[in-house]
PDB file of C-alpha atoms in Angstrom:
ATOM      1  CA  UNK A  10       0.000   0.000   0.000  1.00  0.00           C
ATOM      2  CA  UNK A  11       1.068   3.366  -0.660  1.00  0.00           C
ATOM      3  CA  UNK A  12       2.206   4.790   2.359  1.00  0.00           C
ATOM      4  CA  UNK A  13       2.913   8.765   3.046  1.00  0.00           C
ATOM      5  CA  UNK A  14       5.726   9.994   5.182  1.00  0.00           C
ATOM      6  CA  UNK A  15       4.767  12.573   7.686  1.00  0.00           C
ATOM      7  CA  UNK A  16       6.045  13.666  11.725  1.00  0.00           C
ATOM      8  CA  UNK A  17       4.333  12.451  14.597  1.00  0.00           C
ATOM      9  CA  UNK A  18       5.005  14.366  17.829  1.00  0.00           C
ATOM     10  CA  UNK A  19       4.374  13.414  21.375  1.00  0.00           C
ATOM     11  CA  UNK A  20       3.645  15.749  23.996  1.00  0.00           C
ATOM     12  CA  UNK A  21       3.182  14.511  27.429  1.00  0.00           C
ATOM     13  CA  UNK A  22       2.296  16.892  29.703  1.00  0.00           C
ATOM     14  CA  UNK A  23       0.327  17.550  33.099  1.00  0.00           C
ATOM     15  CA  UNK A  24      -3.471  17.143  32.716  1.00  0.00           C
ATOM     16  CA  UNK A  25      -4.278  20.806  33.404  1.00  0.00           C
ATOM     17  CA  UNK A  26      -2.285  22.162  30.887  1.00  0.00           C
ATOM     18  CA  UNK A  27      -4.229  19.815  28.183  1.00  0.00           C
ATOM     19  CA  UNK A  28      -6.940  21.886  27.297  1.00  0.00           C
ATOM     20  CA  UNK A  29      -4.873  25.088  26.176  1.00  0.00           C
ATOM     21  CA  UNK A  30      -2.422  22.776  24.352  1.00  0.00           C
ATOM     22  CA  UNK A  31      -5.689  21.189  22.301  1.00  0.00           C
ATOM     23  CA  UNK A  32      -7.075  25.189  21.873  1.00  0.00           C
ATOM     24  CA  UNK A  33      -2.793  25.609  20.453  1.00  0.00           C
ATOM     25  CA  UNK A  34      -3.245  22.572  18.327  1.00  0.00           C
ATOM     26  CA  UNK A  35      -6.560  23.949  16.891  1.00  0.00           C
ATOM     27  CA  UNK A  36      -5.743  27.240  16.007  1.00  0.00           C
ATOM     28  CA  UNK A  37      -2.514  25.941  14.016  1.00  0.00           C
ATOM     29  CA  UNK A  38      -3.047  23.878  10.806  1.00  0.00           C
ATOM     30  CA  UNK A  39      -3.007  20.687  12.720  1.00  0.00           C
ATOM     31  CA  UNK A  40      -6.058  18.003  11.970  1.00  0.00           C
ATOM     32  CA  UNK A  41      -5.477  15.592  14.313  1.00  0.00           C
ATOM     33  CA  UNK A  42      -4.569  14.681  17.780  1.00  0.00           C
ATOM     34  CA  UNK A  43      -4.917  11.865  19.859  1.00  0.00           C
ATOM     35  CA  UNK A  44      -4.691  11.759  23.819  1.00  0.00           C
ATOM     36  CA  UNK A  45      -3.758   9.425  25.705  1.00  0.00           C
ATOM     37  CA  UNK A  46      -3.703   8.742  30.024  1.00  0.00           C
ATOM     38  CA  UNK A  47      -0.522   8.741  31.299  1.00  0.00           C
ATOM     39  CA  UNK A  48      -0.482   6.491  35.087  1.00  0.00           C
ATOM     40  CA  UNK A  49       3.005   8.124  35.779  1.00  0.00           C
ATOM     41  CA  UNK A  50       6.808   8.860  35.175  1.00  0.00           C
ATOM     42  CA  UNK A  51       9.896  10.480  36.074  1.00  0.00           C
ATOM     43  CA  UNK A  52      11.905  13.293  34.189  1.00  0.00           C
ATOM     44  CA  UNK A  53      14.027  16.334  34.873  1.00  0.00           C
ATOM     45  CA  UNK A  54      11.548  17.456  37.428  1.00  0.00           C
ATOM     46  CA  UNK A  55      11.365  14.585  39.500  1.00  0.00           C
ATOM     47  CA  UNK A  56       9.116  11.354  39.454  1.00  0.00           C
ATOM     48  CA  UNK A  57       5.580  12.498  39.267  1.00  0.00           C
ATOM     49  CA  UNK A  58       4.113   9.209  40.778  1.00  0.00           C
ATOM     50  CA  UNK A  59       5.786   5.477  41.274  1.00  0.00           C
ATOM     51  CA  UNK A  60       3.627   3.117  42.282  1.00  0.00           C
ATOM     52  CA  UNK A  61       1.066   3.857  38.894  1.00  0.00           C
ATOM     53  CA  UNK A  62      -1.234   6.120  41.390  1.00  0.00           C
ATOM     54  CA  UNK A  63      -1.874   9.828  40.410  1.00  0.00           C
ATOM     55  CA  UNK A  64       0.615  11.648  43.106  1.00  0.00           C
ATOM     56  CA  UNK A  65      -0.045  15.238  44.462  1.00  0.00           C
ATOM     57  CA  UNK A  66       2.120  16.568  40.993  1.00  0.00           C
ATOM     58  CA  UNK A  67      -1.153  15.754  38.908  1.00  0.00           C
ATOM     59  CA  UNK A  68      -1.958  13.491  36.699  1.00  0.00           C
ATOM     60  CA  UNK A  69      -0.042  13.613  32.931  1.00  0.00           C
ATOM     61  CA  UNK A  70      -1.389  13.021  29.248  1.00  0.00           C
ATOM     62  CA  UNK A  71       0.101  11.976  26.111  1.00  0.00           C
ATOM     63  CA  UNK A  72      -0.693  13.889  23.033  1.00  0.00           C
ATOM     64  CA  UNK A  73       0.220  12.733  19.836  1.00  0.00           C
ATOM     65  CA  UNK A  74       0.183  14.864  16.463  1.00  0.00           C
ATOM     66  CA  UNK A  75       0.720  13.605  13.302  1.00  0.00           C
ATOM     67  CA  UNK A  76       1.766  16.637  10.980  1.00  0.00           C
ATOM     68  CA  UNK A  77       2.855  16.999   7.390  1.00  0.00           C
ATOM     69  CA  UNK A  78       6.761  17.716   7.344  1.00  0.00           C
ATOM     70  CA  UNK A  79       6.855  21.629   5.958  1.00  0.00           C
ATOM     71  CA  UNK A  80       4.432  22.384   9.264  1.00  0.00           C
ATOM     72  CA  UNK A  81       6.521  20.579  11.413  1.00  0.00           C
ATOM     73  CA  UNK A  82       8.194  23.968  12.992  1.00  0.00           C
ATOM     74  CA  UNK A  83       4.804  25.853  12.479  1.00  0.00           C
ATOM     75  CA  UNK A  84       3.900  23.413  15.366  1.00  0.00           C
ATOM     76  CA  UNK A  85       6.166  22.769  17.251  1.00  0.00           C
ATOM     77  CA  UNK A  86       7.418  26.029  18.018  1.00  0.00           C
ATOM     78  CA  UNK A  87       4.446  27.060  19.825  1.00  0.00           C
ATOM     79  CA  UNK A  88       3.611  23.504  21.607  1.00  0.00           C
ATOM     80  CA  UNK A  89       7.191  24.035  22.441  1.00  0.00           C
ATOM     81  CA  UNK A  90       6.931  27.713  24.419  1.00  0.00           C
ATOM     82  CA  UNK A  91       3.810  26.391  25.964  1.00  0.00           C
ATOM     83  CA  UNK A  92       5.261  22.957  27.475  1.00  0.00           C
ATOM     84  CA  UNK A  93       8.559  24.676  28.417  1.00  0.00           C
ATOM     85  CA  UNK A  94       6.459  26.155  31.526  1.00  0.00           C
ATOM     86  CA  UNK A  95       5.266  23.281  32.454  1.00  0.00           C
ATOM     87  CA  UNK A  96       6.492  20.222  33.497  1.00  0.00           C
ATOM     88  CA  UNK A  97       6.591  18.058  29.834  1.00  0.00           C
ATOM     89  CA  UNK A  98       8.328  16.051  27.631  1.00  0.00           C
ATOM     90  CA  UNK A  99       8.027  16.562  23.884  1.00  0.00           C
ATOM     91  CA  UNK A 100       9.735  14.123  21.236  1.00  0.00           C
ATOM     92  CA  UNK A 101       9.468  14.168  17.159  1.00  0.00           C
ATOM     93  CA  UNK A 102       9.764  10.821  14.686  1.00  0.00           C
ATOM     94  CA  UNK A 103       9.225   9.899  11.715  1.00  0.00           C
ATOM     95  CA  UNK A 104       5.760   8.294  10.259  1.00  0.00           C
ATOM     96  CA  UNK A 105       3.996   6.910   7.547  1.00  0.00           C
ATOM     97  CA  UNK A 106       0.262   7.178   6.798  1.00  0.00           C
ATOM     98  CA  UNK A 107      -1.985   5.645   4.602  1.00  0.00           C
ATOM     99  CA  UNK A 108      -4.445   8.399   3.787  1.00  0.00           C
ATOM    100  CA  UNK A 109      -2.411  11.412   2.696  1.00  0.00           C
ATOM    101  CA  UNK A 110      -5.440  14.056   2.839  1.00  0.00           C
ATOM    102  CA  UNK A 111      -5.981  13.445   6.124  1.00  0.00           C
ATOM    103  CA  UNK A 112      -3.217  14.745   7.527  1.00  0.00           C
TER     104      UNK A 112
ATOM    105  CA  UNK B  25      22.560  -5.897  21.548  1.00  0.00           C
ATOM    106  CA  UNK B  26      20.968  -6.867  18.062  1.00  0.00           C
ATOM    107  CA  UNK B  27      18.175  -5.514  17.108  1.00  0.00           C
ATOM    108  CA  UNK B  28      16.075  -7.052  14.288  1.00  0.00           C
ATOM    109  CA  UNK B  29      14.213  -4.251  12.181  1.00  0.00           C
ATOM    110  CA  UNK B  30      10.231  -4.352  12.012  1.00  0.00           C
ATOM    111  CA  UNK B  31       7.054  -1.997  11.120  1.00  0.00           C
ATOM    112  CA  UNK B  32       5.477  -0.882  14.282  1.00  0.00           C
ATOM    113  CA  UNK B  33       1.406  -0.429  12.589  1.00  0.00           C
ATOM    114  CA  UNK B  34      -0.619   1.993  15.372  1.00  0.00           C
ATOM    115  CA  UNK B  35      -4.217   1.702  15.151  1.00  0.00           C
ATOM    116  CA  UNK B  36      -6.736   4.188  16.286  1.00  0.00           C
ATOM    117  CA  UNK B  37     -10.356   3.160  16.519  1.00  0.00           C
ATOM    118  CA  UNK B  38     -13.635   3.141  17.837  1.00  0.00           C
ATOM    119  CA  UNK B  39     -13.484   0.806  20.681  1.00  0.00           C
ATOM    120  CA  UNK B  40     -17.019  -0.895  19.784  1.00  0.00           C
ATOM    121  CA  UNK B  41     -15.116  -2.333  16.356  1.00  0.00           C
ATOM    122  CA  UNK B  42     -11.755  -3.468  18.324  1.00  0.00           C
ATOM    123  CA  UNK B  43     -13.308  -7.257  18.618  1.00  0.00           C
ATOM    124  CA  UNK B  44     -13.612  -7.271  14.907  1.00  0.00           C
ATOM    125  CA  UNK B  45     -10.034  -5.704  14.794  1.00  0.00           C
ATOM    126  CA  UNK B  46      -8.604  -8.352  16.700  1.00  0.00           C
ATOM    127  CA  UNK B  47     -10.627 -11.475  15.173  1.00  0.00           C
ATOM    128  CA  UNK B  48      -9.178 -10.055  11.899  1.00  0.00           C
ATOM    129  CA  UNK B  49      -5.519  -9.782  13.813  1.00  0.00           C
ATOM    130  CA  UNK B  50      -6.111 -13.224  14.667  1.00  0.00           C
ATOM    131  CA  UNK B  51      -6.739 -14.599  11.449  1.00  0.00           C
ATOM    132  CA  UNK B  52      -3.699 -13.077   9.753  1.00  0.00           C
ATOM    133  CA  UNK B  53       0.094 -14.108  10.254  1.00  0.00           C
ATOM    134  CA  UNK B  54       0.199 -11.558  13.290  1.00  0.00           C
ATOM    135  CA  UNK B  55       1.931 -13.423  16.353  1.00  0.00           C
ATOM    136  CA  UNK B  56       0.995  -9.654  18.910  1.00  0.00           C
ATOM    137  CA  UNK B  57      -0.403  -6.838  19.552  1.00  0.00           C
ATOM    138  CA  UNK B  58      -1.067  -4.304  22.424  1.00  0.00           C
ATOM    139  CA  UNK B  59      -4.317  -2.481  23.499  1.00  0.00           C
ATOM    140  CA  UNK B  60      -4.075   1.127  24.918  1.00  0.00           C
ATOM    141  CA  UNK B  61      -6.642   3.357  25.986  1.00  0.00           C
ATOM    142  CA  UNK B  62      -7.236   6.528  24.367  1.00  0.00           C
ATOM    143  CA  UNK B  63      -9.142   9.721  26.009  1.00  0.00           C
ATOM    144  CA  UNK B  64     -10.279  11.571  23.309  1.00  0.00           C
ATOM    145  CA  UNK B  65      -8.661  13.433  19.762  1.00  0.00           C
ATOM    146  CA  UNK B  66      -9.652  15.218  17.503  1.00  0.00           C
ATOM    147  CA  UNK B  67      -9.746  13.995  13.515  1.00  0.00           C
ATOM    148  CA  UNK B  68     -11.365  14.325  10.465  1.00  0.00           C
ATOM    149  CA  UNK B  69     -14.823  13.267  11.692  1.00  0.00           C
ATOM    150  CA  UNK B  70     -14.422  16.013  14.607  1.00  0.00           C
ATOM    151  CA  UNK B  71     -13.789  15.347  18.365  1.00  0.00           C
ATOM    152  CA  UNK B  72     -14.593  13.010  19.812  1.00  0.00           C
ATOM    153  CA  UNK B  73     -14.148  14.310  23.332  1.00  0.00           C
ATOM    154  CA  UNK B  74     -12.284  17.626  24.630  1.00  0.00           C
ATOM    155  CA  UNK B  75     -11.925  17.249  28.533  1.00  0.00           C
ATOM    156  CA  UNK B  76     -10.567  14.140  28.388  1.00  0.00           C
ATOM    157  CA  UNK B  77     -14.015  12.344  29.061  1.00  0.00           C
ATOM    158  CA  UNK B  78     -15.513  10.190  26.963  1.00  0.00           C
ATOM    159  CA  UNK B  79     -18.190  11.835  24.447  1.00  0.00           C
ATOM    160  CA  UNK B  80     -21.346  10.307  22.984  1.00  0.00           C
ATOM    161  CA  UNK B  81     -18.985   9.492  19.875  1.00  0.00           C
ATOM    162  CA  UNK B  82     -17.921   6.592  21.859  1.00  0.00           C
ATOM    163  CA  UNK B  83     -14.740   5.783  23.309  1.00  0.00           C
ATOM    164  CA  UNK B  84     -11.474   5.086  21.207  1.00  0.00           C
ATOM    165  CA  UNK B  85      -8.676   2.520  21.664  1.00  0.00           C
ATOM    166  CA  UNK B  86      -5.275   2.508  20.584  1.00  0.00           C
ATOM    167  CA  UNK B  87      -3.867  -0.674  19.164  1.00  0.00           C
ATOM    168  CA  UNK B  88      -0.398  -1.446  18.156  1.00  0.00           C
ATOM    169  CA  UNK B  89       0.644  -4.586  15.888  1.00  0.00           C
ATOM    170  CA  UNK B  90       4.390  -5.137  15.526  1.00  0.00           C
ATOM    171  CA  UNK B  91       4.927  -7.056  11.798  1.00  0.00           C
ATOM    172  CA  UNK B  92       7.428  -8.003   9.827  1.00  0.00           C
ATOM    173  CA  UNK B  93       8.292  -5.825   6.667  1.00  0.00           C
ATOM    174  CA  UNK B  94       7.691  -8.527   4.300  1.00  0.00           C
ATOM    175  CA  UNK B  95       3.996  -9.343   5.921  1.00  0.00           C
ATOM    176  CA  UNK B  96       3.169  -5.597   6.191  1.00  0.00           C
ATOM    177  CA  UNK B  97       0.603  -4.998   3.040  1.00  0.00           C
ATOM    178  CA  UNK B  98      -0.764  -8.470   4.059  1.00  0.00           C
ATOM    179  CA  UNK B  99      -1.802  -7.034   7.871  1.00  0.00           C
ATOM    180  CA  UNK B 100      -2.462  -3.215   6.658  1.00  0.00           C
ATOM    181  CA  UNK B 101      -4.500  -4.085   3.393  1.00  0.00           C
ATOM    182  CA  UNK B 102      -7.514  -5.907   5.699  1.00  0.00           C
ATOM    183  CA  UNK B 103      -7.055  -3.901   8.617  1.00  0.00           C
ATOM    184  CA  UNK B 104      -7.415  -0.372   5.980  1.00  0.00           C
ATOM    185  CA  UNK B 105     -10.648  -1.944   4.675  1.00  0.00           C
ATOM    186  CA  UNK B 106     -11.923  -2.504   8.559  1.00  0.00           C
ATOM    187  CA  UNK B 107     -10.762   1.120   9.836  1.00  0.00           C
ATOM    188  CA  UNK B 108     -12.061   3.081   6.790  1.00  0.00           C
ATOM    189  CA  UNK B 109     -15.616   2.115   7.360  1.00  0.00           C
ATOM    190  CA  UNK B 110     -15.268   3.815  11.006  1.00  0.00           C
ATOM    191  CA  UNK B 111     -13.591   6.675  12.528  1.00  0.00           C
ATOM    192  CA  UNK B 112     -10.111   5.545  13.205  1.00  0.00           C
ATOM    193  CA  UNK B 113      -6.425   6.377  12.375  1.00  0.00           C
ATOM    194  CA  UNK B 114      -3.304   4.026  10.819  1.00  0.00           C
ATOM    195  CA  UNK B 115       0.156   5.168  11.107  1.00  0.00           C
ATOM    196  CA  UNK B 116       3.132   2.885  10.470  1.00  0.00           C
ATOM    197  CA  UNK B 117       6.464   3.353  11.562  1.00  0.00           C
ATOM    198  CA  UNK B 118       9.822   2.095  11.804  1.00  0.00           C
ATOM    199  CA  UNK B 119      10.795   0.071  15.223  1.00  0.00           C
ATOM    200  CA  UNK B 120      13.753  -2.584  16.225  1.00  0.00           C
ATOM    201  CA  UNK B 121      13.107  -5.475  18.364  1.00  0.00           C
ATOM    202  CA  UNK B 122      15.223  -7.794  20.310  1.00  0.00           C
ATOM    203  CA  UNK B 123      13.267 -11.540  19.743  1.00  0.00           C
ATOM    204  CA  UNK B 124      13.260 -11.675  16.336  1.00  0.00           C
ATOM    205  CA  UNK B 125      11.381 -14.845  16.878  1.00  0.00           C
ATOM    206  CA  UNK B 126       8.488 -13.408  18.641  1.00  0.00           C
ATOM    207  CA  UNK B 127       7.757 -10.997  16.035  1.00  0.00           C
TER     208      UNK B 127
ATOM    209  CA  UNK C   7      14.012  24.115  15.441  1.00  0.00           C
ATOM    210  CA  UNK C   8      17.303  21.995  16.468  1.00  0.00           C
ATOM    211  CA  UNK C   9      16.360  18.400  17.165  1.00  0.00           C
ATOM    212  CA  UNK C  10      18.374  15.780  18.637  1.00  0.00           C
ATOM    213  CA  UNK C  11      18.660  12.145  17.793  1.00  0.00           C
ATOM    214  CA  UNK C  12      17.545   9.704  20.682  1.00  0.00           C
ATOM    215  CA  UNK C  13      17.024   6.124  20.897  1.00  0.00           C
ATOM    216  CA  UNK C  14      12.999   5.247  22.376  1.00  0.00           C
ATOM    217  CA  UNK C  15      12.844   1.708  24.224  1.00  0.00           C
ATOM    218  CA  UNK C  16       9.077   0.551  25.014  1.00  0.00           C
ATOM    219  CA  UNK C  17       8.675  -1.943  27.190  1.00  0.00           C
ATOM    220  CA  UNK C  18       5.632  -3.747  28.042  1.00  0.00           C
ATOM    221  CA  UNK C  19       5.457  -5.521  31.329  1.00  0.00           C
ATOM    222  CA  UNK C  20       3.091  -6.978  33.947  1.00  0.00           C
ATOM    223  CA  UNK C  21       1.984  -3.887  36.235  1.00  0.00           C
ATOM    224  CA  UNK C  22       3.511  -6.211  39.143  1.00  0.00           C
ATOM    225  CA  UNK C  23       6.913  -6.059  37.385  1.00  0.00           C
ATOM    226  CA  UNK C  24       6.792  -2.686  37.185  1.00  0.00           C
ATOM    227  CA  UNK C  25       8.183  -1.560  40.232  1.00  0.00           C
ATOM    228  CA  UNK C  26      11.303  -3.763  39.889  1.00  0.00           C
ATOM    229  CA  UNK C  27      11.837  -1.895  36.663  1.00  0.00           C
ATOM    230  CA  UNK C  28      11.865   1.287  37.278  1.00  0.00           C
ATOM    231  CA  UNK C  29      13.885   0.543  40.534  1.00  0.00           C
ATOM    232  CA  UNK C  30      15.899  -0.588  37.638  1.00  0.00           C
ATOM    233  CA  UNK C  31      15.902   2.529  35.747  1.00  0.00           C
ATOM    234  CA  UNK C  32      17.021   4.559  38.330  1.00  0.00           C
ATOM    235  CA  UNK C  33      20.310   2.896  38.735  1.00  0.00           C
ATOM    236  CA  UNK C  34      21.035   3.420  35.577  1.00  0.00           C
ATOM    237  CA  UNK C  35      22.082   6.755  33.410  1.00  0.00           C
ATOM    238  CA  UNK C  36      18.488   6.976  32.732  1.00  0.00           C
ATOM    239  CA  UNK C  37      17.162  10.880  33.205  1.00  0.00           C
ATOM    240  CA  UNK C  38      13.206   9.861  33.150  1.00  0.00           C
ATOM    241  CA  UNK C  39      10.598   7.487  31.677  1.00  0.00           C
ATOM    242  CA  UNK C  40       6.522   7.736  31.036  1.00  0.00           C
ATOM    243  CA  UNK C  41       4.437   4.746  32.032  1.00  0.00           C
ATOM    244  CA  UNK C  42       1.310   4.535  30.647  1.00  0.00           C
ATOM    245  CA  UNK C  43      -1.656   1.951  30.831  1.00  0.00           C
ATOM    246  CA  UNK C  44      -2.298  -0.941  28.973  1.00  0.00           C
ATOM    247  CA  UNK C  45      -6.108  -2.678  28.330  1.00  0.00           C
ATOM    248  CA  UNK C  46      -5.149  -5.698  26.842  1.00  0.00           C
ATOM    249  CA  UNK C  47      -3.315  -7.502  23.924  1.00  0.00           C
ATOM    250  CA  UNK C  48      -1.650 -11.013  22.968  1.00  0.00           C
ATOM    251  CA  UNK C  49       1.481 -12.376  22.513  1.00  0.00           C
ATOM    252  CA  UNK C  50       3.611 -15.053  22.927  1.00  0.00           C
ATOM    253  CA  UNK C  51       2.082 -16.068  26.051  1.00  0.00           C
ATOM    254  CA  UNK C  52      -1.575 -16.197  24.573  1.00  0.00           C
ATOM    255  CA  UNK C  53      -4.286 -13.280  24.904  1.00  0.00           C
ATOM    256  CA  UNK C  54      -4.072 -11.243  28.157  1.00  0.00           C
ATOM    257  CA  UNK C  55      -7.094  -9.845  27.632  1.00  0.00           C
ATOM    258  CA  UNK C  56      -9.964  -9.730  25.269  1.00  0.00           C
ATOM    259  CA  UNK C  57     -12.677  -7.642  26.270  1.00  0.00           C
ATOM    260  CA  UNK C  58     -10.241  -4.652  27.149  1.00  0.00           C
ATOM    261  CA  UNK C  59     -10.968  -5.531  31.101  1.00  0.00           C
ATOM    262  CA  UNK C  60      -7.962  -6.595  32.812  1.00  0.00           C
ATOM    263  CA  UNK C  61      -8.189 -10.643  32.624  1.00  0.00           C
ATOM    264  CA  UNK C  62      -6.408 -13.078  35.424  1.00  0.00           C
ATOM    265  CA  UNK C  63      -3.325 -12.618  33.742  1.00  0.00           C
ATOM    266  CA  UNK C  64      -2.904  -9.450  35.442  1.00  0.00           C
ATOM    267  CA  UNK C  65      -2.767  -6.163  33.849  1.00  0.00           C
ATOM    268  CA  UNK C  66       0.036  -4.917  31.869  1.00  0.00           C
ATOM    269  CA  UNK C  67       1.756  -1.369  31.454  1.00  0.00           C
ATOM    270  CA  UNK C  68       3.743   0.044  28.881  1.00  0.00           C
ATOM    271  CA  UNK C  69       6.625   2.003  29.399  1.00  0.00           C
ATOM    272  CA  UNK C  70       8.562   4.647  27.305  1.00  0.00           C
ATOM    273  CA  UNK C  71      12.283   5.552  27.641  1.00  0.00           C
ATOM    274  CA  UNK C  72      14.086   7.917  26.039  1.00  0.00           C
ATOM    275  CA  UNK C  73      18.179   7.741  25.943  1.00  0.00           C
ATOM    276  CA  UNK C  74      21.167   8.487  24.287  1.00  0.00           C
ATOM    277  CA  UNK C  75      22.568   6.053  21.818  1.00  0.00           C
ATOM    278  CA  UNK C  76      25.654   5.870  23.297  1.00  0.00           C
ATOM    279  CA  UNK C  77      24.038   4.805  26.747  1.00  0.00           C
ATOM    280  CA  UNK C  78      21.222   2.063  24.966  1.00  0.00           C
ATOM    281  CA  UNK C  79      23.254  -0.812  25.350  1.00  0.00           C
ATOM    282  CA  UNK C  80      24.067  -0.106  28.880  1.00  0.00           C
ATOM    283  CA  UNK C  81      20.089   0.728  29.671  1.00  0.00           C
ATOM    284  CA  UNK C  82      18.862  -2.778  27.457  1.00  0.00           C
ATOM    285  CA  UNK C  83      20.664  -5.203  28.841  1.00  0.00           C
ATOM    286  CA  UNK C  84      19.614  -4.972  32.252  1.00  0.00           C
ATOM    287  CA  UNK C  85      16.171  -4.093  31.296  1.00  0.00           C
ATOM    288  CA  UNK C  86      15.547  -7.071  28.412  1.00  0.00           C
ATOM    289  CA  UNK C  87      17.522  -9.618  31.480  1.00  0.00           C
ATOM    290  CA  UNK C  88      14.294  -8.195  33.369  1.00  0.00           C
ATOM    291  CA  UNK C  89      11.849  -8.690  31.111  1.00  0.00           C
ATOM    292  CA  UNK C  90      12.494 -11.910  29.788  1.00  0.00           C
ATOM    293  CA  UNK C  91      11.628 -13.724  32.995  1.00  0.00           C
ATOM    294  CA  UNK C  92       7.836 -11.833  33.088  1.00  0.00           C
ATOM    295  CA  UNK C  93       5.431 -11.683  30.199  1.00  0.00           C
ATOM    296  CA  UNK C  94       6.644  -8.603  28.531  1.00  0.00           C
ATOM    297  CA  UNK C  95       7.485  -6.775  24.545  1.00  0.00           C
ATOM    298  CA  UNK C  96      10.707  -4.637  24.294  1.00  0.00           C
ATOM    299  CA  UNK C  97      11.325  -2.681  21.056  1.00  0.00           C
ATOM    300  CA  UNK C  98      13.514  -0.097  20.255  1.00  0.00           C
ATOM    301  CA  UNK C  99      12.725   2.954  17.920  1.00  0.00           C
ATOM    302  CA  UNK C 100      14.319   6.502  16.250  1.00  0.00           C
ATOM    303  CA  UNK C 101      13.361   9.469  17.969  1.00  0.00           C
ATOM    304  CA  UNK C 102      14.101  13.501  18.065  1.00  0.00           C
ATOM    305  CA  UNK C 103      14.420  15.345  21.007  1.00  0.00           C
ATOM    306  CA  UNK C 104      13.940  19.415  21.767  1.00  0.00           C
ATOM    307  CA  UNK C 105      15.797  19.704  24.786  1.00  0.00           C
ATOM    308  CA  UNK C 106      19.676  17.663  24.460  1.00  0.00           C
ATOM    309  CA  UNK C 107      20.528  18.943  27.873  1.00  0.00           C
ATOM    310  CA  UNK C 108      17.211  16.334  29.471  1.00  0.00           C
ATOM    311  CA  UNK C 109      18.115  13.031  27.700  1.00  0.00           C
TER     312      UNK C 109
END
């Protein structure tokens, strides 16, 4: 099948912060996004909950966004300024998708 | 360690069709594959929930199918033809894996 | 923007195995990792769950590293010596990163 290369980035990020990220993701030329519960972690700001139990830090999401190439920066630069206040983790790769005007 | 390339095929989907997805999984040469939960996105048929609760467009489910290249049209041609008919996103990608006889 | 090339491990484990690994992870040069829940799936051990309700199998998590790939040797050993005693999927994937200092 012919298969289309795009970017898929993943945003996890504290639960709060989800809803202006999603009101970002609209207002740039993004079509998609899919979100997914996140039980817990640990990164540069410490380990937000160990034992798979929301801790006091709040609970995290996943967000993933699969863009076409050329946007790639369009997107990222804002998702980037808002996550960098927050406690988040944000991570690019490459894709393939099967219905190119979709994304 | 060596790593033995494969295609890493994500699935997004209604989770009222996921039975059918993984009867048809079943029935092809697939030896795996991984359920996540999803808590809402947004696609081409709309959103299908904003604050992370699930919306009267159903829940969604993420699935993820690890295949080897050379059985990938095999697994993505019948699995297209399911996900097309409902609201639901296929992205493939490259991924290593360590058994390469459990894959 | 400047990204920077990481290697991704996911592993997915039995949620009882989890703490062991992430004791794990912390002894090694590992700066943070994202656990997330898993429904269901099949593998080599047979179907964990069907329905998407955690069967008597237990329930399984799936967790996401990111590290350097000068370090991924020295963080997959240990982990896949884990693993391979429990019911569990490693696999090892191509990733960009924003921040080069955090990884």
């Amino acid at each position: 099948m012919e298969l289309h290369a795009r970017k898929r980035i993943d945003i996890v990020l504290e639960a709060p912060v989800l809803k202006r990220l999603t009101d970002l993701l609209d207002r740039l030329d993004v079509t998609g996004y899919t979100v997914l519960p996140v039980l817990g972690g640990k990164g540069h700001h410490g380990v937000w909950s160990r034992e798979g139990l929301p801790s006091s830090a709040g609970a995290m999401v996943s967000v993933t966004v699969i863009t076409a190439e050329e946007n790639l920066d369009a997107v990222l630069e804002p998702v980037f300024t808002l996550v960098k206040r927050h406690i988040g983790i944000v991570t690019v790769s490459d894709v393939t998708v099967l219905r190119s005007d979709r994304f």
